[in-house]
């Protein structure tokens, strides 16, 4: 099943690494970029690589590296840990060539954080090393000069189409920055889910339960998906007990609800 929740942890806070792994998040993102001050980045890299060497299980882990920081990629790869890399400020597929050569076999999440990156999203998604796309909404809003819902939703939809056209999973929503506003988190996450995005990153463990609840299929959705798979087991067109006609075009949605690729 695709992950629906991911938790960012500053790389210079090793005291939080194990807590993040126990938070219930599907993915822990160890951040070497925005969450770490410039004079703390070297120590953060040491903390992250030491923890990666010592971990023996738990949720999936990604490391967000700094732009152009080849030494960080080498250090993470040298741990031998099975991690993903989050590559910030990707604006063209050419930005990923050096990264892919430094970290062969490690899945890359390309962060789209500018108008130029959004324009090239389809080409970035098609890069063979890219396993997922993600939207850096705060940076993008700054680049576009707008925080309007319509602009943000347009960017989310553009990224969704680029990802699915490249047969990548639907992108996760960016972190919601107002930590105490759980109602606002829920409302914005529900809007993103309705657009077709799947999952969300968080900056505090208290956000994880809300995110997981929003993206959990309802009993009605699960029952519908199971009925569709059963009805279309042999292909063709079928009618559900509810009277709804279903055909193979609906299999994708049914499988997504049940977490089946």
mmCIF file of C-alpha atoms in Angstrom:
data_model
loop_
_atom_site.group_PDB
_atom_site.id
_atom_site.type_symbol
_atom_site.label_atom_id
_atom_site.label_comp_id
_atom_site.label_asym_id
_atom_site.label_seq_id
_atom_site.Cartn_x
_atom_site.Cartn_y
_atom_site.Cartn_z
ATOM 1 C CA UNK A 1 0.000 0.000 0.000
ATOM 2 C CA UNK A 2 1.267 3.483 -0.790
ATOM 3 C CA UNK A 3 2.181 5.597 2.248
ATOM 4 C CA UNK A 4 -0.306 8.265 3.270
ATOM 5 C CA UNK A 5 1.659 10.055 6.000
ATOM 6 C CA UNK A 6 5.234 11.269 6.290
ATOM 7 C CA UNK A 7 6.873 13.195 9.127
ATOM 8 C CA UNK A 8 9.717 15.680 8.708
ATOM 9 C CA UNK A 9 12.391 15.676 11.416
ATOM 10 C CA UNK A 10 15.255 18.202 11.564
ATOM 11 C CA UNK A 11 18.540 16.419 10.953
ATOM 12 C CA UNK A 12 20.179 18.250 13.858
ATOM 13 C CA UNK A 13 17.662 16.831 16.355
ATOM 14 C CA UNK A 14 18.760 13.199 16.794
ATOM 15 C CA UNK A 15 16.733 13.070 20.012
ATOM 16 C CA UNK A 16 13.618 13.108 17.821
ATOM 17 C CA UNK A 17 14.592 10.403 15.312
ATOM 18 C CA UNK A 18 13.338 7.402 17.295
ATOM 19 C CA UNK A 19 10.238 9.324 18.394
ATOM 20 C CA UNK A 20 9.442 10.066 14.767
ATOM 21 C CA UNK A 21 9.861 6.406 13.860
ATOM 22 C CA UNK A 22 7.356 5.530 16.599
ATOM 23 C CA UNK A 23 4.880 8.289 15.662
ATOM 24 C CA UNK A 24 2.746 6.171 13.355
ATOM 25 C CA UNK A 25 3.941 7.936 10.220
ATOM 26 C CA UNK A 26 4.442 5.694 7.207
ATOM 27 C CA UNK A 27 7.636 7.561 6.269
ATOM 28 C CA UNK A 28 10.182 9.472 8.362
ATOM 29 C CA UNK A 29 11.901 12.285 6.464
ATOM 30 C CA UNK A 30 15.253 13.278 7.958
ATOM 31 C CA UNK A 31 15.741 16.861 6.835
ATOM 32 C CA UNK A 32 19.165 18.293 6.063
ATOM 33 C CA UNK A 33 17.804 21.277 4.151
ATOM 34 C CA UNK A 34 15.349 23.954 5.299
ATOM 35 C CA UNK A 35 14.923 22.698 8.876
ATOM 36 C CA UNK A 36 18.653 22.964 9.639
ATOM 37 C CA UNK A 37 20.617 26.191 10.045
ATOM 38 C CA UNK A 38 23.712 26.609 7.904
ATOM 39 C CA UNK A 39 26.188 26.214 10.756
ATOM 40 C CA UNK A 40 24.494 23.006 11.925
ATOM 41 C CA UNK A 41 24.379 21.148 8.602
ATOM 42 C CA UNK A 42 27.647 19.243 9.044
ATOM 43 C CA UNK A 43 26.619 17.974 12.467
ATOM 44 C CA UNK A 44 23.151 17.121 11.136
ATOM 45 C CA UNK A 45 24.668 14.943 8.421
ATOM 46 C CA UNK A 46 26.724 13.109 11.045
ATOM 47 C CA UNK A 47 23.619 12.529 13.178
ATOM 48 C CA UNK A 48 21.575 11.283 10.231
ATOM 49 C CA UNK A 49 24.186 8.867 8.918
ATOM 50 C CA UNK A 50 24.903 7.499 12.407
ATOM 51 C CA UNK A 51 21.203 6.804 12.949
ATOM 52 C CA UNK A 52 20.830 5.201 9.543
ATOM 53 C CA UNK A 53 23.711 2.835 10.279
ATOM 54 C CA UNK A 54 22.171 1.779 13.558
ATOM 55 C CA UNK A 55 18.511 1.310 12.645
ATOM 56 C CA UNK A 56 17.148 -2.229 12.459
ATOM 57 C CA UNK A 57 13.576 -1.736 11.266
ATOM 58 C CA UNK A 58 10.621 0.585 11.448
ATOM 59 C CA UNK A 59 8.940 2.785 8.862
ATOM 60 C CA UNK A 60 10.399 3.815 5.529
ATOM 61 C CA UNK A 61 12.984 6.594 5.680
ATOM 62 C CA UNK A 62 13.868 9.397 3.282
ATOM 63 C CA UNK A 63 16.568 12.029 3.565
ATOM 64 C CA UNK A 64 16.024 15.513 2.187
ATOM 65 C CA UNK A 65 19.425 16.723 1.038
ATOM 66 C CA UNK A 66 20.543 20.241 0.148
ATOM 67 C CA UNK A 67 20.689 21.367 -3.497
ATOM 68 C CA UNK A 68 24.024 20.429 -5.031
ATOM 69 C CA UNK A 69 25.293 18.799 -1.816
ATOM 70 C CA UNK A 70 26.965 15.800 -3.438
ATOM 71 C CA UNK A 71 28.826 14.979 -0.211
ATOM 72 C CA UNK A 72 25.505 14.450 1.569
ATOM 73 C CA UNK A 73 24.346 11.970 -1.056
ATOM 74 C CA UNK A 74 27.644 10.090 -0.871
ATOM 75 C CA UNK A 75 27.485 9.976 2.915
ATOM 76 C CA UNK A 76 23.901 8.685 2.952
ATOM 77 C CA UNK A 77 24.681 6.053 0.336
ATOM 78 C CA UNK A 78 27.797 4.962 2.256
ATOM 79 C CA UNK A 79 25.613 3.926 5.202
ATOM 80 C CA UNK A 80 24.199 1.091 3.102
ATOM 81 C CA UNK A 81 20.728 1.932 4.405
ATOM 82 C CA UNK A 82 17.701 1.428 2.184
ATOM 83 C CA UNK A 83 16.450 4.996 2.042
ATOM 84 C CA UNK A 84 14.936 7.365 -0.450
ATOM 85 C CA UNK A 85 16.311 10.783 -1.284
ATOM 86 C CA UNK A 86 14.205 13.926 -1.482
ATOM 87 C CA UNK A 87 15.779 16.313 -3.958
ATOM 88 C CA UNK A 88 14.711 19.942 -3.456
ATOM 89 C CA UNK A 89 14.173 22.657 -6.038
ATOM 90 C CA UNK A 90 14.190 20.418 -9.105
ATOM 91 C CA UNK A 91 13.466 22.513 -12.193
ATOM 92 C CA UNK A 92 14.382 20.177 -15.056
ATOM 93 C CA UNK A 93 15.268 16.515 -15.551
ATOM 94 C CA UNK A 94 18.890 17.552 -16.113
ATOM 95 C CA UNK A 95 19.035 18.511 -12.433
ATOM 96 C CA UNK A 96 18.757 14.840 -11.513
ATOM 97 C CA UNK A 97 21.563 13.375 -13.614
ATOM 98 C CA UNK A 98 24.356 13.886 -11.098
ATOM 99 C CA UNK A 99 22.164 12.761 -8.217
ATOM 100 C CA UNK A 100 21.211 9.534 -9.973
ATOM 101 C CA UNK A 101 24.844 8.765 -10.757
ATOM 102 C CA UNK A 102 25.858 9.326 -7.116
ATOM 103 C CA UNK A 103 23.040 7.220 -5.712
ATOM 104 C CA UNK A 104 22.220 4.445 -8.176
ATOM 105 C CA UNK A 105 19.326 2.352 -6.986
ATOM 106 C CA UNK A 106 18.045 4.845 -4.418
ATOM 107 C CA UNK A 107 14.537 6.118 -5.245
ATOM 108 C CA UNK A 108 14.325 9.864 -5.741
ATOM 109 C CA UNK A 109 11.444 12.137 -4.817
ATOM 110 C CA UNK A 110 11.695 15.284 -6.933
ATOM 111 C CA UNK A 111 10.461 18.382 -5.110
ATOM 112 C CA UNK A 112 8.838 20.902 -7.448
ATOM 113 C CA UNK A 113 9.102 24.348 -5.852
ATOM 114 C CA UNK A 114 9.061 26.896 -8.672
ATOM 115 C CA UNK A 115 7.079 27.884 -11.737
ATOM 116 C CA UNK A 116 9.866 26.530 -13.942
ATOM 117 C CA UNK A 117 9.810 23.210 -12.141
ATOM 118 C CA UNK A 118 6.038 23.017 -12.493
ATOM 119 C CA UNK A 119 6.285 23.684 -16.229
ATOM 120 C CA UNK A 120 8.782 20.802 -16.551
ATOM 121 C CA UNK A 121 6.970 18.447 -14.171
ATOM 122 C CA UNK A 122 6.091 15.891 -16.845
ATOM 123 C CA UNK A 123 9.689 15.624 -18.055
ATOM 124 C CA UNK A 124 10.956 15.407 -14.466
ATOM 125 C CA UNK A 125 8.459 12.654 -13.674
ATOM 126 C CA UNK A 126 9.661 10.680 -16.698
ATOM 127 C CA UNK A 127 13.265 10.568 -15.422
ATOM 128 C CA UNK A 128 14.064 6.886 -14.725
ATOM 129 C CA UNK A 129 15.422 7.567 -11.228
ATOM 130 C CA UNK A 130 12.307 9.424 -10.060
ATOM 131 C CA UNK A 131 9.964 7.381 -7.889
ATOM 132 C CA UNK A 132 7.652 10.227 -6.869
ATOM 133 C CA UNK A 133 6.922 13.912 -7.251
ATOM 134 C CA UNK A 134 6.201 16.328 -4.420
ATOM 135 C CA UNK A 135 5.152 19.951 -4.319
ATOM 136 C CA UNK A 136 6.987 22.515 -2.218
ATOM 137 C CA UNK A 137 3.939 24.715 -1.740
ATOM 138 C CA UNK A 138 5.533 27.485 0.343
ATOM 139 C CA UNK A 139 8.416 28.003 -2.086
ATOM 140 C CA UNK A 140 6.091 27.811 -5.062
ATOM 141 C CA UNK A 141 3.738 30.381 -3.544
ATOM 142 C CA UNK A 142 6.685 32.696 -3.052
ATOM 143 C CA UNK A 143 7.811 32.220 -6.640
ATOM 144 C CA UNK A 144 4.312 32.803 -8.008
ATOM 145 C CA UNK A 145 3.469 35.618 -5.616
ATOM 146 C CA UNK A 146 0.157 34.040 -4.676
ATOM 147 C CA UNK A 147 -1.300 31.908 -1.903
ATOM 148 C CA UNK A 148 -4.782 31.777 -3.447
ATOM 149 C CA UNK A 149 -6.535 28.411 -3.205
ATOM 150 C CA UNK A 150 -7.194 28.425 -6.945
ATOM 151 C CA UNK A 151 -3.492 28.840 -7.736
ATOM 152 C CA UNK A 152 -2.485 26.142 -5.264
ATOM 153 C CA UNK A 153 -5.098 23.710 -6.539
ATOM 154 C CA UNK A 154 -3.968 24.359 -10.109
ATOM 155 C CA UNK A 155 -0.400 23.443 -9.128
ATOM 156 C CA UNK A 156 -1.563 20.340 -7.286
ATOM 157 C CA UNK A 157 -3.548 19.160 -10.293
ATOM 158 C CA UNK A 158 -0.652 19.853 -12.664
ATOM 159 C CA UNK A 159 1.632 17.748 -10.491
ATOM 160 C CA UNK A 160 -0.943 14.975 -10.189
ATOM 161 C CA UNK A 161 -1.336 14.735 -13.959
ATOM 162 C CA UNK A 162 2.432 14.711 -14.503
ATOM 163 C CA UNK A 163 2.907 11.955 -11.947
ATOM 164 C CA UNK A 164 0.142 9.707 -13.188
ATOM 165 C CA UNK A 165 1.150 10.196 -16.826
ATOM 166 C CA UNK A 166 4.560 8.796 -15.859
ATOM 167 C CA UNK A 167 2.900 5.917 -13.960
ATOM 168 C CA UNK A 168 4.071 7.335 -10.630
ATOM 169 C CA UNK A 169 1.863 7.368 -7.529
ATOM 170 C CA UNK A 170 -0.273 10.413 -6.874
ATOM 171 C CA UNK A 171 1.815 13.021 -5.029
ATOM 172 C CA UNK A 172 1.460 13.627 -1.315
ATOM 173 C CA UNK A 173 0.330 17.048 -0.135
ATOM 174 C CA UNK A 174 2.911 19.402 1.330
ATOM 175 C CA UNK A 175 3.162 19.916 5.064
ATOM 176 C CA UNK A 176 0.506 22.128 6.643
ATOM 177 C CA UNK A 177 2.505 24.754 8.560
ATOM 178 C CA UNK A 178 -0.065 25.804 11.195
ATOM 179 C CA UNK A 179 0.631 23.038 13.694
ATOM 180 C CA UNK A 180 -2.099 23.910 16.199
ATOM 181 C CA UNK A 181 -4.825 24.316 13.561
ATOM 182 C CA UNK A 182 -5.949 20.717 13.204
ATOM 183 C CA UNK A 183 -9.325 21.771 11.790
ATOM 184 C CA UNK A 184 -7.573 23.737 9.062
ATOM 185 C CA UNK A 185 -5.303 20.749 8.422
ATOM 186 C CA UNK A 186 -8.308 18.472 8.050
ATOM 187 C CA UNK A 187 -10.151 20.829 5.696
ATOM 188 C CA UNK A 188 -7.147 21.391 3.441
ATOM 189 C CA UNK A 189 -6.273 17.695 3.427
ATOM 190 C CA UNK A 190 -9.828 16.785 2.485
ATOM 191 C CA UNK A 191 -9.654 19.289 -0.380
ATOM 192 C CA UNK A 192 -6.402 17.744 -1.581
ATOM 193 C CA UNK A 193 -7.851 14.250 -1.343
ATOM 194 C CA UNK A 194 -10.830 15.335 -3.421
ATOM 195 C CA UNK A 195 -8.420 16.584 -6.093
ATOM 196 C CA UNK A 196 -6.837 13.135 -6.286
ATOM 197 C CA UNK A 197 -3.692 13.566 -4.222
ATOM 198 C CA UNK A 198 -2.775 10.743 -1.884
ATOM 199 C CA UNK A 199 -1.209 11.362 1.503
ATOM 200 C CA UNK A 200 0.451 14.296 3.209
ATOM 201 C CA UNK A 201 3.723 15.227 4.877
ATOM 202 C CA UNK A 202 3.645 16.601 8.422
ATOM 203 C CA UNK A 203 5.910 18.721 10.598
ATOM 204 C CA UNK A 204 4.551 17.533 13.956
ATOM 205 C CA UNK A 205 3.411 14.105 15.184
ATOM 206 C CA UNK A 206 0.018 15.490 16.269
ATOM 207 C CA UNK A 207 -0.814 16.014 12.575
ATOM 208 C CA UNK A 208 -0.351 12.335 11.681
ATOM 209 C CA UNK A 209 -3.681 10.970 13.039
ATOM 210 C CA UNK A 210 -5.666 13.617 11.145
ATOM 211 C CA UNK A 211 -3.849 12.867 7.894
ATOM 212 C CA UNK A 212 -4.290 9.118 8.253
ATOM 213 C CA UNK A 213 -7.977 9.502 9.082
ATOM 214 C CA UNK A 214 -8.672 11.692 6.046
ATOM 215 C CA UNK A 215 -6.991 9.265 3.671
ATOM 216 C CA UNK A 216 -8.441 6.102 5.177
ATOM 217 C CA UNK A 217 -11.172 4.724 2.913
ATOM 218 C CA UNK A 218 -14.672 4.849 4.360
ATOM 219 C CA UNK A 219 -16.536 1.557 4.853
ATOM 220 C CA UNK A 220 -18.753 2.530 1.927
ATOM 221 C CA UNK A 221 -15.749 3.123 -0.332
ATOM 222 C CA UNK A 222 -14.195 -0.202 0.675
ATOM 223 C CA UNK A 223 -17.434 -2.094 0.063
ATOM 224 C CA UNK A 224 -17.824 -0.441 -3.341
ATOM 225 C CA UNK A 225 -14.243 -1.243 -4.358
ATOM 226 C CA UNK A 226 -14.557 -4.878 -3.309
ATOM 227 C CA UNK A 227 -17.822 -5.181 -5.208
ATOM 228 C CA UNK A 228 -16.261 -3.696 -8.347
ATOM 229 C CA UNK A 229 -13.302 -6.087 -8.267
ATOM 230 C CA UNK A 230 -15.607 -9.054 -7.755
ATOM 231 C CA UNK A 231 -18.022 -7.975 -10.484
ATOM 232 C CA UNK A 232 -15.257 -7.368 -13.014
ATOM 233 C CA UNK A 233 -13.179 -10.418 -12.232
ATOM 234 C CA UNK A 234 -13.725 -11.752 -15.733
ATOM 235 C CA UNK A 235 -13.767 -8.382 -17.507
ATOM 236 C CA UNK A 236 -16.595 -6.826 -19.439
ATOM 237 C CA UNK A 237 -19.390 -4.733 -17.988
ATOM 238 C CA UNK A 238 -21.322 -5.609 -14.849
ATOM 239 C CA UNK A 239 -24.057 -4.232 -12.621
ATOM 240 C CA UNK A 240 -23.564 -3.967 -8.879
ATOM 241 C CA UNK A 241 -26.362 -4.932 -6.454
ATOM 242 C CA UNK A 242 -26.920 -1.181 -5.998
ATOM 243 C CA UNK A 243 -27.834 -0.933 -9.674
ATOM 244 C CA UNK A 244 -24.663 0.926 -10.653
ATOM 245 C CA UNK A 245 -23.130 -0.161 -13.946
ATOM 246 C CA UNK A 246 -19.357 -0.648 -13.756
ATOM 247 C CA UNK A 247 -16.729 -1.378 -16.347
ATOM 248 C CA UNK A 248 -12.912 -1.810 -16.425
ATOM 249 C CA UNK A 249 -12.409 1.968 -16.408
ATOM 250 C CA UNK A 250 -13.393 1.880 -12.721
ATOM 251 C CA UNK A 251 -10.812 -0.731 -11.721
ATOM 252 C CA UNK A 252 -8.107 1.863 -11.151
ATOM 253 C CA UNK A 253 -10.139 3.723 -8.538
ATOM 254 C CA UNK A 254 -11.216 0.476 -6.868
ATOM 255 C CA UNK A 255 -7.648 -0.774 -6.608
ATOM 256 C CA UNK A 256 -6.474 2.581 -5.257
ATOM 257 C CA UNK A 257 -9.108 2.491 -2.500
ATOM 258 C CA UNK A 258 -7.965 -0.981 -1.479
ATOM 259 C CA UNK A 259 -4.288 -0.105 -1.748
ATOM 260 C CA UNK A 260 -3.690 -2.472 -4.663
ATOM 261 C CA UNK A 261 -1.274 -1.451 -7.434
#
